[in-house]
PDB file of C-alpha atoms in Angstrom:
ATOM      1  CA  UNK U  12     -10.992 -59.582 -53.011  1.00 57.00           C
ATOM      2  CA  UNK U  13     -11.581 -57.703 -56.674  1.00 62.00           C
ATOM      3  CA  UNK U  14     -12.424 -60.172 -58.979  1.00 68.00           C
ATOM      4  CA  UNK U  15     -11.817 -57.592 -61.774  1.00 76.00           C
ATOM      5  CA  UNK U  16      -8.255 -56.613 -61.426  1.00 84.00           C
ATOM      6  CA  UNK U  17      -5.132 -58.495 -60.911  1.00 90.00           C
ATOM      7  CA  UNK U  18      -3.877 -58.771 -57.123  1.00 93.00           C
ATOM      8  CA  UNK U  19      -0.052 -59.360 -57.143  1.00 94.00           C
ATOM      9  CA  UNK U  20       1.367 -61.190 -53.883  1.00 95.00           C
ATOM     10  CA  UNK U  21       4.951 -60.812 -53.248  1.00 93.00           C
ATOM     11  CA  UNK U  22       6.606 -64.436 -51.372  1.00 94.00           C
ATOM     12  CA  UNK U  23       9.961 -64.053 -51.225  1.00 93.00           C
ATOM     13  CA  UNK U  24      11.449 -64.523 -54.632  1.00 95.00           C
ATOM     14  CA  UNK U  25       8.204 -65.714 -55.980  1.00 96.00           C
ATOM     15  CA  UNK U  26       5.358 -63.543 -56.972  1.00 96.00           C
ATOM     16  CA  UNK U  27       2.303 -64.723 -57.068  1.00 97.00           C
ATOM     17  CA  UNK U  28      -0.270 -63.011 -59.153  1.00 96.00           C
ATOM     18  CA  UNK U  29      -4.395 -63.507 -58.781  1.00 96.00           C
ATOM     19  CA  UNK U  30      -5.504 -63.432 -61.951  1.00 96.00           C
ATOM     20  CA  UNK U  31      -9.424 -61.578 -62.588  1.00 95.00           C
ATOM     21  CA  UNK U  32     -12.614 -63.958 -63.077  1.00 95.00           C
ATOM     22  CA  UNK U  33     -12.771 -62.904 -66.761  1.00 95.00           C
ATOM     23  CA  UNK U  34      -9.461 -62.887 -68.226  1.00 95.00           C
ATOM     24  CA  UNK U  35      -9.881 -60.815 -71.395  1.00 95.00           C
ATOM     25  CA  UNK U  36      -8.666 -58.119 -72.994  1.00 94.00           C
ATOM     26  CA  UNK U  37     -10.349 -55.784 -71.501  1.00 93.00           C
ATOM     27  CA  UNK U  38      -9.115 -57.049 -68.124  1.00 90.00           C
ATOM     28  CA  UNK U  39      -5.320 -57.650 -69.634  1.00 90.00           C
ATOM     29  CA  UNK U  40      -4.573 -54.191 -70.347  1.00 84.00           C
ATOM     30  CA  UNK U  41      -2.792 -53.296 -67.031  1.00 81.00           C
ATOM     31  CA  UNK U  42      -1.081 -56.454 -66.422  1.00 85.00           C
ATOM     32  CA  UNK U  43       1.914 -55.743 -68.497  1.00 82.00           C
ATOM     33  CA  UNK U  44       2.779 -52.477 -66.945  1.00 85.00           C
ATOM     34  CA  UNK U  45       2.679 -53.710 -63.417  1.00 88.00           C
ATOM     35  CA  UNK U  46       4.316 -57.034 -63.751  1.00 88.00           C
ATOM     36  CA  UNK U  47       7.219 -55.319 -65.619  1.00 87.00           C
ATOM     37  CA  UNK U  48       7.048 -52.398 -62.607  1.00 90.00           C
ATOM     38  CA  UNK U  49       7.659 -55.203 -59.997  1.00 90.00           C
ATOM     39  CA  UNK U  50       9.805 -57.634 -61.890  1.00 89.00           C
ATOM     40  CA  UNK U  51      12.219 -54.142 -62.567  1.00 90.00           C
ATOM     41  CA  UNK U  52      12.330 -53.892 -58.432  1.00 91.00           C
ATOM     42  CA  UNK U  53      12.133 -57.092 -56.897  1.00 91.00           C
ATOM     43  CA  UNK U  54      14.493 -59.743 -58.090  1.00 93.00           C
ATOM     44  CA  UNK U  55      11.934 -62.834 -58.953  1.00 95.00           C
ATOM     45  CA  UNK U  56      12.427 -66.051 -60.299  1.00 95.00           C
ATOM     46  CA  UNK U  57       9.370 -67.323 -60.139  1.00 97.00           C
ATOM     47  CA  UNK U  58       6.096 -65.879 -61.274  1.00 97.00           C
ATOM     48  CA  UNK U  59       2.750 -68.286 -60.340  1.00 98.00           C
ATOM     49  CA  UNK U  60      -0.704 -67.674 -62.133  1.00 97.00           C
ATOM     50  CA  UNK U  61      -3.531 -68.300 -59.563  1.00 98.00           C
ATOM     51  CA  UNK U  62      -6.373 -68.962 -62.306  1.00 98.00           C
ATOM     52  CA  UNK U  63      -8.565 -70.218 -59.269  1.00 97.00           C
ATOM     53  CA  UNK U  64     -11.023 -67.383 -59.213  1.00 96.00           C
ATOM     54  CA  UNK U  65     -11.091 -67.452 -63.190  1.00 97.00           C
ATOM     55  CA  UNK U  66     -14.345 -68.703 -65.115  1.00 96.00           C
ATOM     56  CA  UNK U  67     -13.036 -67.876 -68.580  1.00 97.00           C
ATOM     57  CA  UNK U  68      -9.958 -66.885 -70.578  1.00 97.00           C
ATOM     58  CA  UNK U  69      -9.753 -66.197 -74.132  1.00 97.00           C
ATOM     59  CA  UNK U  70      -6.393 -65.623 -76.289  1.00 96.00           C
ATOM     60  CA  UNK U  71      -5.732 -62.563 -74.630  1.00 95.00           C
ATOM     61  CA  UNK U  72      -4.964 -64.669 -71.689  1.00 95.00           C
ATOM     62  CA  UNK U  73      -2.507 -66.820 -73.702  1.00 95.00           C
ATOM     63  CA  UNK U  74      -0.616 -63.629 -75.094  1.00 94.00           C
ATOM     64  CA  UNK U  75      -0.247 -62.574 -71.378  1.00 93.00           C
ATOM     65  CA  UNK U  76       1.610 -66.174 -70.308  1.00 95.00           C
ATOM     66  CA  UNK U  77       3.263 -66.719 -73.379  1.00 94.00           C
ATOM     67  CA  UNK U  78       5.131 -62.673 -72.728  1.00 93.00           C
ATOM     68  CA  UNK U  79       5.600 -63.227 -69.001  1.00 94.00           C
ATOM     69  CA  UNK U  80       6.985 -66.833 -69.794  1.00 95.00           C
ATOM     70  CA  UNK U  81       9.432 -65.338 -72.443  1.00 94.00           C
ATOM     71  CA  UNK U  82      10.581 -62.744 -69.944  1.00 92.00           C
ATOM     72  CA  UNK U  83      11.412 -65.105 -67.041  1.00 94.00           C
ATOM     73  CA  UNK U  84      12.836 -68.251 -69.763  1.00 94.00           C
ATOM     74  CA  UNK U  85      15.284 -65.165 -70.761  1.00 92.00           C
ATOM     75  CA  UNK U  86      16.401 -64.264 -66.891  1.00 90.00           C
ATOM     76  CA  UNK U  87      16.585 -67.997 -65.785  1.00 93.00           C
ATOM     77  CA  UNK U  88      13.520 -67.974 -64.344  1.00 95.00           C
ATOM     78  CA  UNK U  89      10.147 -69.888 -64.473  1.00 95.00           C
ATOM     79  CA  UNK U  90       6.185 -69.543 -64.755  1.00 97.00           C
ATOM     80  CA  UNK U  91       3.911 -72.106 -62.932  1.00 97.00           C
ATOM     81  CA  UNK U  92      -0.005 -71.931 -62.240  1.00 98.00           C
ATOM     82  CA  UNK U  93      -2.303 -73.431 -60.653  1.00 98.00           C
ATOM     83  CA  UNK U  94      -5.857 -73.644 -59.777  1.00 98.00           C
ATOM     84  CA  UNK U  95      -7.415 -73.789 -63.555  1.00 98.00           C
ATOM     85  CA  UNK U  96     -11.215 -74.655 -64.374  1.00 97.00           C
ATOM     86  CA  UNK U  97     -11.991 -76.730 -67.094  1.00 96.00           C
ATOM     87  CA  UNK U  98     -12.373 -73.430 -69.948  1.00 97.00           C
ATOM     88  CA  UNK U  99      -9.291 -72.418 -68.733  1.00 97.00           C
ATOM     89  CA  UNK U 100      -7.680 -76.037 -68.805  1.00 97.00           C
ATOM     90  CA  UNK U 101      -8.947 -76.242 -72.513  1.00 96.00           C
ATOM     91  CA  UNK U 102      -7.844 -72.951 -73.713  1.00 97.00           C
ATOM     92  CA  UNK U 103      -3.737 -73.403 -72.171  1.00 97.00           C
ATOM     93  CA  UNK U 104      -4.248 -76.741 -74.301  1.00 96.00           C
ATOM     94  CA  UNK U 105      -5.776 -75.041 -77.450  1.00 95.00           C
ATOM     95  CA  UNK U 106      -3.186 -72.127 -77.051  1.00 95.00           C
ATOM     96  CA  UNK U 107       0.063 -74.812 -76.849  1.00 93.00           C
ATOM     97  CA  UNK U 108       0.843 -73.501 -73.246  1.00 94.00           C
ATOM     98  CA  UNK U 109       0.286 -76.340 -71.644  1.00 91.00           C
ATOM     99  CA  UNK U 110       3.365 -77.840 -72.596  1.00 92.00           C
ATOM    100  CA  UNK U 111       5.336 -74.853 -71.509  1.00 95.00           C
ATOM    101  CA  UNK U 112       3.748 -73.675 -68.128  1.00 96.00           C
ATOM    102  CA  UNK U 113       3.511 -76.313 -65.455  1.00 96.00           C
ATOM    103  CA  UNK U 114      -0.147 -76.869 -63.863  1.00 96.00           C
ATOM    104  CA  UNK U 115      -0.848 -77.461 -60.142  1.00 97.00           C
ATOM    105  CA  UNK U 116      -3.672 -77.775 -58.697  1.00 97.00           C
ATOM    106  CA  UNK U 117      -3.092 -75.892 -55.315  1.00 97.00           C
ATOM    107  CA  UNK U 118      -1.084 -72.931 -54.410  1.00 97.00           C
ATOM    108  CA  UNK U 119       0.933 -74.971 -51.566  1.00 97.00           C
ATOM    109  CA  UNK U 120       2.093 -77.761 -54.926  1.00 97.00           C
ATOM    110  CA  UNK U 121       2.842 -74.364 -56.891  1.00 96.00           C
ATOM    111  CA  UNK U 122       5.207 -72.641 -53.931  1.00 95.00           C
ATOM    112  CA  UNK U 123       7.048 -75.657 -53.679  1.00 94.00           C
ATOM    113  CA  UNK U 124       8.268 -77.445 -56.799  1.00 86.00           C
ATOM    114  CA  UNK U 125      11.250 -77.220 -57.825  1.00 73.00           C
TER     115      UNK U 125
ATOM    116  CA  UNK K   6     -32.495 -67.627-111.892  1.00 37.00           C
ATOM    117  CA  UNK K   7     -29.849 -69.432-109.720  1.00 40.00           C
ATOM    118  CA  UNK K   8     -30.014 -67.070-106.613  1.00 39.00           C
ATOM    119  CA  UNK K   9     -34.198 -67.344-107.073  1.00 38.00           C
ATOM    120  CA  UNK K  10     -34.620 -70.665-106.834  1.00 35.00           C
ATOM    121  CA  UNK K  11     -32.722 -70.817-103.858  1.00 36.00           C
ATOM    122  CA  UNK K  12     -34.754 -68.120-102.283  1.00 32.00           C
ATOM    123  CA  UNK K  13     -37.817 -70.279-103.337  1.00 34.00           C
ATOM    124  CA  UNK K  14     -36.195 -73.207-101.560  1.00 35.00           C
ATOM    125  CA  UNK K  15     -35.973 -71.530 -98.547  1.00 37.00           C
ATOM    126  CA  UNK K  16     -39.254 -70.200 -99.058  1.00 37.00           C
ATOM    127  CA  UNK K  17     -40.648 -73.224 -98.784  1.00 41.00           C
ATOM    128  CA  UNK K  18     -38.839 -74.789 -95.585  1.00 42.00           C
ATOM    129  CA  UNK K  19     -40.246 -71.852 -93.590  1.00 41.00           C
ATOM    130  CA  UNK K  20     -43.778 -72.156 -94.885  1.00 43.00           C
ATOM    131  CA  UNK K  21     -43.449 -76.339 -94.021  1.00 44.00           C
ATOM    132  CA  UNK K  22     -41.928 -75.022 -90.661  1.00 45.00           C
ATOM    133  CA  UNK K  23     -44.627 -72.906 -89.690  1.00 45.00           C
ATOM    134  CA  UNK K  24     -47.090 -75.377 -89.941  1.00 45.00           C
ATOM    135  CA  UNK K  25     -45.288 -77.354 -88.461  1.00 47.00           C
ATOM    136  CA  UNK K  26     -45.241 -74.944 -85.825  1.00 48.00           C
ATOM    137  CA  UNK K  27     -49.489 -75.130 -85.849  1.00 45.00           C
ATOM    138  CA  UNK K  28     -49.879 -77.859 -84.451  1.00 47.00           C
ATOM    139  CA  UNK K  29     -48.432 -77.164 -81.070  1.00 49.00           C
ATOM    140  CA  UNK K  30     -48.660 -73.846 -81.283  1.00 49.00           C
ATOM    141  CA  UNK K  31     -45.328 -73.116 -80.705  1.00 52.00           C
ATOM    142  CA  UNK K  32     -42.895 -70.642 -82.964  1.00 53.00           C
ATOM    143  CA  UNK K  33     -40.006 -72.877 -83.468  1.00 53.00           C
ATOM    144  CA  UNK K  34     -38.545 -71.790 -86.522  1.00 60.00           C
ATOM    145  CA  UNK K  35     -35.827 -69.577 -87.695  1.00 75.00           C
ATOM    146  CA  UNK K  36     -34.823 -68.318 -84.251  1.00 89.00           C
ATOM    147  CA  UNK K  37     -32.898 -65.291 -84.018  1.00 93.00           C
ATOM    148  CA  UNK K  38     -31.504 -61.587 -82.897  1.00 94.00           C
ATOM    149  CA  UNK K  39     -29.490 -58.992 -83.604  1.00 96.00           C
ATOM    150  CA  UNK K  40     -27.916 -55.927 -81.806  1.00 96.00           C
ATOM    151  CA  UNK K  41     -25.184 -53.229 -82.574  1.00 97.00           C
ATOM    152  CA  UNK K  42     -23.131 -52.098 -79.549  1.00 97.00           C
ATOM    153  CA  UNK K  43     -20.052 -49.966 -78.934  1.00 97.00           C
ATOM    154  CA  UNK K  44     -16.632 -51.029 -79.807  1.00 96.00           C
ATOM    155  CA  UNK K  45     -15.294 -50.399 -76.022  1.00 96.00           C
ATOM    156  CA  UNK K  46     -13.050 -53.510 -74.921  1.00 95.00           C
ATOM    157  CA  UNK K  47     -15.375 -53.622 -71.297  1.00 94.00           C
ATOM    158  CA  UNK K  48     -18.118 -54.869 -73.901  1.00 97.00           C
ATOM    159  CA  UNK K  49     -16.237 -57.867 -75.071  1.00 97.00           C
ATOM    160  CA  UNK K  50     -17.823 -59.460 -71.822  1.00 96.00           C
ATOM    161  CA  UNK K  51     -21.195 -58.164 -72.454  1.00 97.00           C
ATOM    162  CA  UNK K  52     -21.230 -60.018 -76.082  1.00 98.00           C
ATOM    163  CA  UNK K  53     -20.119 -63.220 -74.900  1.00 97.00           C
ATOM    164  CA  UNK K  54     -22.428 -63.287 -72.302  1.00 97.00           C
ATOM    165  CA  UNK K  55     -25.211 -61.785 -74.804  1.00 98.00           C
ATOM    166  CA  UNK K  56     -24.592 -64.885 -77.434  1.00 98.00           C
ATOM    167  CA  UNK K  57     -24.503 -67.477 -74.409  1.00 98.00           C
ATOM    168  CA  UNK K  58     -27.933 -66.084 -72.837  1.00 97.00           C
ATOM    169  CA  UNK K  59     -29.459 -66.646 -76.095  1.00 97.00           C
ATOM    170  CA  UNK K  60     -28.082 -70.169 -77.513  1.00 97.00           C
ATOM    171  CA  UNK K  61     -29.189 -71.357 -73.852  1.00 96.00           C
ATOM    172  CA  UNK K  62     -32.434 -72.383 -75.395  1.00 95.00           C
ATOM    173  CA  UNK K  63     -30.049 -75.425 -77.482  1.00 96.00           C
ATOM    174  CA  UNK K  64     -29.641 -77.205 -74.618  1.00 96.00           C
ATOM    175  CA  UNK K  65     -25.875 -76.436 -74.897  1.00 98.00           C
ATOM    176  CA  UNK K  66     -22.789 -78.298 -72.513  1.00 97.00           C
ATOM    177  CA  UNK K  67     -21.088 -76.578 -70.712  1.00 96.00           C
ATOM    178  CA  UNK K  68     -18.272 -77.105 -72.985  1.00 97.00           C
ATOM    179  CA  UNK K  69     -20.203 -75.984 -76.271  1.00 98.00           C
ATOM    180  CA  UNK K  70     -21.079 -73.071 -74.353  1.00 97.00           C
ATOM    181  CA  UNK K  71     -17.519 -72.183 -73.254  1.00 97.00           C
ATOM    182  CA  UNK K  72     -16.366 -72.561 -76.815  1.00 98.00           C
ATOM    183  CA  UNK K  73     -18.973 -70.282 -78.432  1.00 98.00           C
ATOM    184  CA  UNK K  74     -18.258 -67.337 -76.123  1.00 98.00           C
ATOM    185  CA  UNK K  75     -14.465 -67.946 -76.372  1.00 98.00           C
ATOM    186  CA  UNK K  76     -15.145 -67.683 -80.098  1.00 98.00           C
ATOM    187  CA  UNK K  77     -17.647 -64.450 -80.130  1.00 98.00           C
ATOM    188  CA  UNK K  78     -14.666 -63.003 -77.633  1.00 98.00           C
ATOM    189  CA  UNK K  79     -12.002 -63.421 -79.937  1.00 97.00           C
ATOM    190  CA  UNK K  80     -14.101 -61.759 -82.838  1.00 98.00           C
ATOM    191  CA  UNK K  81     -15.347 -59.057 -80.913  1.00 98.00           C
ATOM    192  CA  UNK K  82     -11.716 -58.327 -79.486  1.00 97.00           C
ATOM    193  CA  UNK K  83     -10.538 -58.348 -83.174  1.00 97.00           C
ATOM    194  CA  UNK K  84     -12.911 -55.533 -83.881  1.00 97.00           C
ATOM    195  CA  UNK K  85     -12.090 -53.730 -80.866  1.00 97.00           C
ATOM    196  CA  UNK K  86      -8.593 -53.561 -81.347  1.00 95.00           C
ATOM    197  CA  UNK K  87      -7.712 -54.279 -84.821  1.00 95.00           C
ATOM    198  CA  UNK K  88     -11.559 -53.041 -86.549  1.00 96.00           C
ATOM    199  CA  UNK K  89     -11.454 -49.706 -84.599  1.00 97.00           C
ATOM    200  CA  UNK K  90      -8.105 -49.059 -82.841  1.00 95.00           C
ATOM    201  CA  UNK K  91      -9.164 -49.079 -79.799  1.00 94.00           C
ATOM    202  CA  UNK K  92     -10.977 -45.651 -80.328  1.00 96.00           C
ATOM    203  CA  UNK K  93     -14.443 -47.204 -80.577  1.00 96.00           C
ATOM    204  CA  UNK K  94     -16.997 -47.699 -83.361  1.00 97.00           C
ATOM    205  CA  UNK K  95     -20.498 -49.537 -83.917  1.00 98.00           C
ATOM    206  CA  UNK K  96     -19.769 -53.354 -83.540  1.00 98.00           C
ATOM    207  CA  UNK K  97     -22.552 -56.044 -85.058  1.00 97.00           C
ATOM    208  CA  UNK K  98     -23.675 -58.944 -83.604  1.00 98.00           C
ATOM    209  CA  UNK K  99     -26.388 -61.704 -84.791  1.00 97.00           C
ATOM    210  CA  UNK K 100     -27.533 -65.149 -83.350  1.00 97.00           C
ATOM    211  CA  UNK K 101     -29.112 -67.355 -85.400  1.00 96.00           C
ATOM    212  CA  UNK K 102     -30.750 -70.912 -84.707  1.00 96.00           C
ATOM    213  CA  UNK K 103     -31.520 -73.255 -87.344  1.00 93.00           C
ATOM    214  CA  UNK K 104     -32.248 -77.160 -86.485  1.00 93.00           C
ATOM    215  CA  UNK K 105     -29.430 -77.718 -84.417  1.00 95.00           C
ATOM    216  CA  UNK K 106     -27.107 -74.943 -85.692  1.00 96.00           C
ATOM    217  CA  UNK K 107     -26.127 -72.147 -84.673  1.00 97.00           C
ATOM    218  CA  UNK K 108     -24.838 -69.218 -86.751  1.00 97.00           C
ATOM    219  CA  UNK K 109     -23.160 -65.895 -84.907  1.00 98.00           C
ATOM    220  CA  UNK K 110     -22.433 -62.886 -87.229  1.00 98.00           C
ATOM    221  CA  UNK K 111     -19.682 -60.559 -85.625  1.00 98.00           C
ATOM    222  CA  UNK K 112     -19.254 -57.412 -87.930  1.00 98.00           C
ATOM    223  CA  UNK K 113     -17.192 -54.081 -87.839  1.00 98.00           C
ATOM    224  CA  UNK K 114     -17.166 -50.693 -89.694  1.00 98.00           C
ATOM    225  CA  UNK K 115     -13.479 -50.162 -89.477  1.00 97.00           C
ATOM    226  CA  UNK K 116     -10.217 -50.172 -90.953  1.00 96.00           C
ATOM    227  CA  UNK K 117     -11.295 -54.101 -92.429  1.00 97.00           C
ATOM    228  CA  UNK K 118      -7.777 -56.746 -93.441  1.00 96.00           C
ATOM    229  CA  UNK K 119      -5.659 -56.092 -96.144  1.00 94.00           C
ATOM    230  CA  UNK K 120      -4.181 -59.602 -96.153  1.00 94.00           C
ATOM    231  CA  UNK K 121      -6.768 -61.447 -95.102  1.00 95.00           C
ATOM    232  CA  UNK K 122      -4.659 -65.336 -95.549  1.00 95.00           C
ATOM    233  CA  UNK K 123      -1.602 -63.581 -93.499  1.00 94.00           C
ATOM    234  CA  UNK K 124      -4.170 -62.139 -90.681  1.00 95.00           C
ATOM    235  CA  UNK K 125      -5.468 -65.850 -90.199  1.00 94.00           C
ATOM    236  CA  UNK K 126      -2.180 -67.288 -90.308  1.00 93.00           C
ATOM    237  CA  UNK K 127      -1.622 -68.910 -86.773  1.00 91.00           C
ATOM    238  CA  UNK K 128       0.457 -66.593 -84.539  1.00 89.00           C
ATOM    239  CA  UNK K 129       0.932 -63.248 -86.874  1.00 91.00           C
ATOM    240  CA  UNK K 130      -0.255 -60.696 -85.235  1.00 91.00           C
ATOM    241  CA  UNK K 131       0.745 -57.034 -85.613  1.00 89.00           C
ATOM    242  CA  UNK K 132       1.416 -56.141 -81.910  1.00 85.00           C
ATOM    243  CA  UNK K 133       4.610 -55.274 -81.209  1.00 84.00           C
ATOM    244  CA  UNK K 134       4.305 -55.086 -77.341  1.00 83.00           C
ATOM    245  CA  UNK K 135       4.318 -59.052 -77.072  1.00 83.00           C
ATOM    246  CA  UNK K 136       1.190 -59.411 -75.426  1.00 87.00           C
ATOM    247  CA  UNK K 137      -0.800 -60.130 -78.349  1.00 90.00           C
ATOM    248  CA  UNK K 138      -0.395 -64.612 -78.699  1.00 90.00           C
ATOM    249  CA  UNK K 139      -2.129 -63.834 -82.423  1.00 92.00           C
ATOM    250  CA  UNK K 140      -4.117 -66.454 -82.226  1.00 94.00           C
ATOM    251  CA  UNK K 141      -7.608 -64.776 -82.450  1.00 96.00           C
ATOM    252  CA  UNK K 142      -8.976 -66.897 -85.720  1.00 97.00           C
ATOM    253  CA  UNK K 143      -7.065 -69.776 -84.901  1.00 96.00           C
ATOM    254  CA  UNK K 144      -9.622 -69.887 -81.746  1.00 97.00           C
ATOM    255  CA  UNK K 145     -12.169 -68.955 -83.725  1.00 98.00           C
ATOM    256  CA  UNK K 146     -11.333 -72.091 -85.648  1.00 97.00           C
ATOM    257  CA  UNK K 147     -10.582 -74.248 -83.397  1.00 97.00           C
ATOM    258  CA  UNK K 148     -13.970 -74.019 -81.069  1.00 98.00           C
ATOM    259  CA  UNK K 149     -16.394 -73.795 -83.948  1.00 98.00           C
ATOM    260  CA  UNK K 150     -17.384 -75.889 -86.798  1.00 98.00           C
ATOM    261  CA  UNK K 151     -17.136 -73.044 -89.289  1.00 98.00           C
ATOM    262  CA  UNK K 152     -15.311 -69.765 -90.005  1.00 98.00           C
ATOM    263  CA  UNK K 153     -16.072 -67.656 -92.657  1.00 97.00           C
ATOM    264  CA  UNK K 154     -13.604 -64.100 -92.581  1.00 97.00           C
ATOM    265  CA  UNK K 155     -15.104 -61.223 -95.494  1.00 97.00           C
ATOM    266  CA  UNK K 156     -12.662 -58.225 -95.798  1.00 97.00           C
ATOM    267  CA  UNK K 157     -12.913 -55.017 -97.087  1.00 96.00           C
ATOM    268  CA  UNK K 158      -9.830 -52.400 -96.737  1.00 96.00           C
ATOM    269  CA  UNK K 159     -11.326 -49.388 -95.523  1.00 96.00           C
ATOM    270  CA  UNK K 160     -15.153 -50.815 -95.006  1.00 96.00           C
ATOM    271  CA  UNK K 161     -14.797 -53.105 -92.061  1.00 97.00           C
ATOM    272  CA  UNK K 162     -14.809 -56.715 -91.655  1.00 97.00           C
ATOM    273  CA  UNK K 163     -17.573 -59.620 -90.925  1.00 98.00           C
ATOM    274  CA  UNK K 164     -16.867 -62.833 -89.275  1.00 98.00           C
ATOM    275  CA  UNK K 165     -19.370 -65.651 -89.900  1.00 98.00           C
ATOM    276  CA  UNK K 166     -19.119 -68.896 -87.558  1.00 98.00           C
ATOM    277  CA  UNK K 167     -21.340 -71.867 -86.968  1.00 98.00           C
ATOM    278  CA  UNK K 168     -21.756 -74.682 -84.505  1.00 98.00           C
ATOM    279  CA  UNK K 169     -23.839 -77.482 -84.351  1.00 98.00           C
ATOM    280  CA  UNK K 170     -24.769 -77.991 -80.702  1.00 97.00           C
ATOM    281  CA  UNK K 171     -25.623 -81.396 -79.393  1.00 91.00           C
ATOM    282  CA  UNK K 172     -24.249 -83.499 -81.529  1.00 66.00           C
TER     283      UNK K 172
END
């Protein structure tokens, strides 16, 4: 798998997105064009952050969930994650987003809370 | 006369230093480096990993090391985006180590802050796409002991931070 780029995994009404191993702005630029391309033709409710190949994450990485967590809080819909390191942990809490986007620590917890 | 004697002062800590550093033979005073690069987001990663290689020799956590390159990426992203546009320019960086402090200078040549209090306000920010959280200096703050912000419209801007490390 491309640790550099975003993967985006389609489950249903779910999407699940693998986020890059350094999640900066450099590596944020694309994100907002193809999340909005596959939110526009797939009807989602629930888009989950797999931060478990990510070693760091500055506030780019905030701006990103705080956009895609406005977008889905305005459709009814939810943002969950899972799989965050201990920078990554530390920034969400930093960045206020820890209080907004639920945390799980596998993929399986993340698929199936409700 | 005030600005001399402090340059005397400091003067003589180097000069007590470096014998200091006689006896074991070892250089271990004012430790430092500096390097210009280009302005190109893909060498926001290069920086922060730059600034970590180098404050390695502290003895840092993992956590003081996290913080520091979290820092050094939200200053080198402001100059990338905000400094120069995203069209690229000659971005500054310099590490320095004194006792158990450690300094990193992040400087641009570009369009520099107007309002520099409103820029640092938590969550302004003057994207209008909505990916942009605005809070760059915030982090900055937040993950270092000190944050100094100098502004000049039209001259660029220079971001001075420090952290003690270990302890």
């Amino acid at each position: 798998m491309n640790t550099n780029t975003f993967t985006y995994e389609p489950r249903g009404q779910m999407l699940v997105i693998h986020l890059p191993k350094e999640l900066d702005h450099h590596n944020c630029r694309n994100l907002r064009y193809e999340t909005d391309l596959l939110l526009s033709e797939n009807y989602i409710t629930r888009i989950i952050f797999d931060f478990s190949q990510t070693e760091f994450m500055d506030s780019s990485g905030i701006g990103v969930l705080l956009n895609r967590y406005k977008q889905m809080a305005g459709s009814g819909g939810s943002v969950v994650l899972y799989g965050a390191g201990a920078q990554v942990r530390r920034i969400l809490h930093v960045g206020g987003l820890a209080r907004l986007v639920p945390c799980f620590e596998t993929k399986e917890a993340a698929l199936t809370c409700s | 006369m005030e600005q001399e004697r402090k340059c005397a002062m400091e003067g003589e800590g180097m000069e007590q230093e470096r014998r200091r550093d006689g006896k074991n033979g070892e250089m271990l005073g004012t430790d430092g480096f500096q390097m210009e690069m280009e302005g190109f987001s893909r060498n926001e990663e290069f920086a922060r990993v730059v600034v970590a290689v180098f404050m390695s020799r502290m003895n840092p956590t993992l956590e003081e090391l996290d913080d520091v390159k979290t820092a050094v990426s939200e200053a080198v992203t402001n100059a990338v985006i905000h400094g120069y546009q995203n069209q690229g320019g000659k971005v500054g960086i310099a590490c320095s180590i004194a006792g158990n402090e450690l300094t990193v200078t992040v400087w641009d040549q570009g369009r520099g802050i107007a309002d520099l209090k409103k820029a640092m306000e938590p969550m302004y920010t003057t994207d209008r796409s909505g990916e942009r959280s605005g809070m760059g200096f915030s982090f900055m703050e937040a993950f270092m002991d000190h944050l100094e912000v100098e502004s000049c419209p039209g001259k660029g801007t220079t971001v001075r931070m420090k952290k003690r490390i270990g302890g």
